XYZ file of C-alpha atoms in Angstrom:
313
model
C 30.222 22.979 107.787
C 32.914 21.935 110.445
C 36.585 22.721 109.963
C 38.953 19.954 111.228
C 42.703 20.487 111.550
C 44.565 19.201 108.592
C 41.424 18.184 106.902
C 39.648 20.128 104.294
C 36.179 19.064 103.537
C 34.926 19.803 100.062
C 31.323 19.621 99.276
C 30.903 18.494 95.714
C 27.651 19.253 94.038
C 27.041 16.959 91.093
C 24.965 18.441 88.339
C 22.930 15.769 86.747
C 22.704 16.228 83.029
C 20.192 14.787 80.690
C 20.085 14.740 76.873
C 16.742 15.729 75.451
C 15.865 14.931 71.830
C 14.693 18.119 70.139
C 12.472 17.170 67.199
C 13.749 18.358 63.829
C 11.032 18.786 61.227
C 11.379 16.417 58.302
C 10.481 17.131 54.710
C 7.098 15.607 53.956
C 5.153 15.206 50.744
C 1.927 13.745 52.021
C 0.235 11.280 49.680
C 2.099 12.502 46.641
C 0.312 10.389 44.031
C -3.090 11.577 45.297
C -1.992 15.220 45.389
C -0.573 14.963 41.886
C -3.821 13.540 40.570
C -5.772 16.342 42.257
C -3.458 18.952 40.740
C -3.908 17.416 37.287
C -7.691 17.179 37.681
C -7.949 20.827 38.737
C -5.798 21.931 35.812
C -7.745 19.876 33.285
C -11.031 21.162 34.682
C -9.854 24.732 34.063
C -8.733 23.806 30.563
C -12.057 22.119 29.796
C -13.859 25.299 30.839
C -11.685 27.161 28.324
C -12.355 24.628 25.543
C -8.815 23.226 25.632
C -7.612 19.633 25.444
C -6.554 17.736 28.559
C -2.959 17.486 29.693
C -1.476 14.064 30.339
C 0.755 13.232 33.333
C 4.491 13.058 32.707
C 7.119 11.324 34.847
C 9.736 13.718 33.451
C 7.723 16.762 34.507
C 6.856 15.245 37.900
C 10.566 14.727 38.566
C 11.507 18.269 37.507
C 8.708 19.718 39.658
C 9.485 17.672 42.773
C 13.214 18.344 42.574
C 12.627 22.095 42.367
C 10.093 22.128 45.210
C 12.496 20.191 47.433
C 15.418 22.431 46.488
C 13.491 25.639 47.258
C 12.468 24.218 50.631
C 15.968 23.033 51.507
C 17.686 26.274 50.483
C 14.878 28.604 51.549
C 14.284 30.533 48.324
C 11.268 31.064 46.083
C 12.242 31.624 42.476
C 12.171 29.960 39.080
C 15.971 30.271 38.885
C 17.945 28.539 41.615
C 20.735 30.350 43.524
C 23.291 28.636 41.300
C 21.542 29.703 38.092
C 19.586 26.569 37.138
C 16.530 27.537 35.067
C 13.205 25.725 34.582
C 14.321 24.602 31.121
C 17.597 23.291 32.581
C 15.609 21.180 35.036
C 13.302 19.947 32.289
C 16.235 18.804 30.140
C 18.053 17.255 33.119
C 14.952 15.190 33.900
C 14.872 13.853 30.335
C 12.765 16.402 28.433
C 13.180 17.223 24.739
C 15.322 20.244 23.882
C 12.864 21.092 21.083
C 9.763 21.182 23.276
C 8.125 24.203 24.850
C 8.121 24.126 28.646
C 6.657 26.159 31.484
C 6.618 26.306 35.264
C 4.422 27.710 38.050
C 5.663 27.924 41.651
C 4.004 28.729 44.967
C 4.814 28.697 48.670
C 3.064 29.324 51.945
C 4.062 29.680 55.578
C 2.010 28.728 58.590
C 0.519 25.862 56.619
C -0.356 22.310 57.539
C 2.402 19.773 56.930
C 2.249 17.290 55.347
C 0.395 19.111 52.559
C -3.100 17.954 51.707
C -5.703 18.350 48.972
C -6.947 21.630 50.452
C -3.467 23.089 50.063
C -3.301 21.958 46.406
C -6.684 23.584 45.806
C -5.545 26.834 47.452
C -2.420 26.974 45.308
C -4.470 26.290 42.170
C -6.856 29.144 42.988
C -3.895 31.468 43.438
C -2.334 30.454 40.132
C -5.613 30.910 38.271
C -5.920 34.450 39.652
C -2.452 35.403 38.391
C -2.270 36.229 34.639
C 1.157 34.687 34.033
C 0.416 31.470 35.902
C -3.038 31.224 34.355
C -1.472 31.558 30.908
C 0.630 28.458 31.517
C -2.367 26.470 32.764
C -4.439 27.474 29.729
C -1.751 27.313 27.029
C -2.757 25.344 23.937
C 0.937 24.694 23.282
C 1.237 22.298 26.227
C 0.088 18.688 26.278
C 1.865 17.294 29.375
C 1.801 18.097 33.091
C 3.832 17.502 36.213
C 3.451 18.439 39.859
C 5.626 18.483 42.944
C 4.858 19.478 46.529
C 6.727 19.246 49.813
C 6.590 20.720 53.305
C 8.639 21.078 56.459
C 7.671 22.669 59.749
C 4.907 24.985 58.582
C 6.298 25.823 55.126
C 5.029 24.239 51.922
C 6.398 24.625 48.386
C 4.639 23.484 45.221
C 5.577 23.434 41.547
C 3.542 22.850 38.394
C 5.473 21.967 35.241
C 4.256 21.881 31.650
C 5.608 20.851 28.262
C 4.409 20.402 24.720
C 5.177 21.060 21.092
C 3.941 24.653 21.155
C 0.958 26.079 19.331
C 0.258 25.522 15.643
C -1.419 28.943 15.633
C 1.612 30.889 16.894
C 2.062 34.243 15.122
C -1.303 33.924 13.375
C -1.944 32.263 10.050
C -3.963 29.166 9.287
C -3.104 26.530 11.942
C -4.191 23.659 9.693
C -1.402 21.222 8.705
C 0.000 21.616 5.198
C 0.499 18.715 2.815
C 4.002 18.327 1.429
C 2.814 19.667 -1.920
C 1.165 22.714 -0.353
C 4.242 23.453 1.763
C 6.506 23.334 -1.322
C 4.208 25.632 -3.276
C 4.025 28.131 -0.412
C 7.791 28.116 0.115
C 8.408 28.713 -3.603
C 5.871 31.546 -3.603
C 7.633 33.334 -0.740
C 11.095 32.706 -2.193
C 10.051 34.172 -5.538
C 8.546 37.182 -3.807
C 11.925 37.757 -2.198
C 13.783 37.276 -5.481
C 11.457 39.736 -7.229
C 12.454 42.478 -4.766
C 16.090 41.820 -5.769
C 15.350 41.829 -9.510
C 16.308 38.155 -9.723
C 14.625 35.780 -12.153
C 11.869 33.695 -10.657
C 12.629 30.063 -9.854
C 10.801 27.038 -11.219
C 9.704 24.078 -9.147
C 11.640 20.838 -9.619
C 10.578 17.342 -8.583
C 14.207 16.244 -8.677
C 15.226 18.981 -6.248
C 12.276 18.143 -4.003
C 13.734 14.639 -3.804
C 17.140 16.047 -2.846
C 15.524 18.143 -0.110
C 13.639 15.116 1.231
C 16.818 13.026 1.305
C 18.751 15.763 3.119
C 15.918 16.012 5.654
C 16.049 12.248 6.237
C 19.824 12.427 6.713
C 19.525 15.234 9.262
C 16.851 13.304 11.162
C 19.381 10.522 11.645
C 22.189 12.923 12.621
C 21.309 16.634 13.028
C 24.981 17.624 12.812
C 25.892 15.754 9.632
C 25.203 17.216 6.212
C 25.565 14.873 3.221
C 29.046 15.203 1.740
C 27.877 14.669 -1.846
C 24.665 16.608 -2.452
C 24.767 15.846 -6.208
C 24.729 12.177 -5.252
C 21.264 12.701 -3.782
C 19.751 13.546 -7.154
C 17.352 10.872 -8.427
C 18.597 8.604 -11.174
C 18.383 10.204 -14.603
C 18.377 13.781 -13.315
C 21.266 15.357 -15.197
C 22.458 18.768 -16.317
C 22.623 20.482 -12.951
C 25.572 22.865 -12.626
C 25.076 24.083 -9.060
C 23.279 22.944 -5.939
C 22.980 25.049 -2.781
C 21.167 24.157 0.420
C 19.465 26.202 3.109
C 18.314 24.467 6.287
C 16.142 25.566 9.194
C 14.910 24.080 12.463
C 12.409 25.739 14.784
C 11.731 24.615 18.351
C 8.496 24.916 20.332
C 6.727 25.542 17.053
C 3.777 23.180 17.182
C 3.033 19.623 16.200
C 2.451 20.329 12.498
C 3.984 22.116 9.535
C 1.641 25.047 8.930
C 1.390 28.138 6.772
C 2.908 30.483 9.327
C 5.820 28.102 10.017
C 6.781 27.990 6.328
C 6.505 31.777 6.168
C 8.713 32.118 9.259
C 11.330 29.762 7.861
C 11.614 31.608 4.538
C 11.845 34.925 6.408
C 14.649 33.495 8.545
C 16.534 32.431 5.427
C 16.245 35.978 4.088
C 17.785 37.356 7.278
C 20.890 35.147 7.258
C 21.895 35.193 3.586
C 25.494 35.673 2.532
C 26.360 38.311 -0.053
C 24.504 37.879 -3.330
C 23.429 34.303 -2.606
C 20.068 35.246 -1.135
C 17.500 32.704 -2.324
C 20.050 31.078 -4.621
C 21.382 34.260 -6.211
C 21.849 34.660 -9.940
C 23.056 31.091 -10.512
C 19.774 29.461 -9.446
C 16.950 28.673 -11.839
C 15.062 25.922 -9.981
C 13.882 25.204 -6.462
C 13.150 22.204 -4.255
C 11.726 22.031 -0.751
C 10.887 19.560 2.012
C 9.652 20.155 5.525
C 8.315 18.121 8.427
C 7.236 18.254 12.052
C 8.337 15.543 14.460
C 5.513 16.119 16.938
C 7.526 17.359 19.928
C 7.847 20.949 18.716
C 10.618 20.685 16.147
C 9.850 21.937 12.638
C 12.584 21.251 10.066
C 12.921 22.366 6.459
C 15.409 22.115 3.605
C 15.485 24.263 0.487
C 17.533 23.409 -2.598
C 18.530 26.149 -5.078
C 20.025 24.872 -8.302
C 21.073 25.931 -11.765
C 21.291 23.829 -14.889
C 22.387 23.968 -18.517
């Protein structure tokens, strides 16, 4: 470089810069409808081998499953409970599920996997779930009748979720799982109530058609509004039924308890009434001489029952 008087020469080196687009992996589901069908087919095949009924696909369960898979991927965790405390049942309800139904969830993840996920990945997850006792129990539960599936990947990570729901098992806690007629349910409830009264040296109650009618009408009222008890219970007595001096109600609702009113459900309900009595009013107390009962199952897992204890002249 030459130096000239009064002149300073500056060599400027220009650094050329270029902007390069660095690819950012995107969340991918693959052919979600195909993968969901494969997941359902694999599950139903396992259930058929175990002599169980098929599960049916559910939009509610698909939504709950996909949302959880996507959330685990986005926030990089692998758990049934999200970092902010949202549980599988919370997700099921948020997606539109029934609060009385039984629900379940299986989750799985892998790293170094092909994205988008494919049928082979669904098959691998299914094999893993079937080899794990807890996950296998969900897949082979006779209390579930509906199924959902979600799967998503990014980079080389894949997350999958199976979701289940149903009314629960009619055979829970043993007993005959066969549905009871209304007459059989009333007779069984009265039998258990009188067994309880006998241990307290209380007189045995008699069945009453009129009180059965009251119980049925209360049950119908609660079906319309679960939080509203009839204000005038005496007004529910059938026409011509007179002479009653006292009427007391006991009410029960069980969730995830099967699609039918069965022997063990009636037994459970009467046992629950025995555990929550107040003072000397257990099973109607000394003022009761007659008994009425009504129970039903709404098919989504809710079993409801009403007992009426009454005295008369």
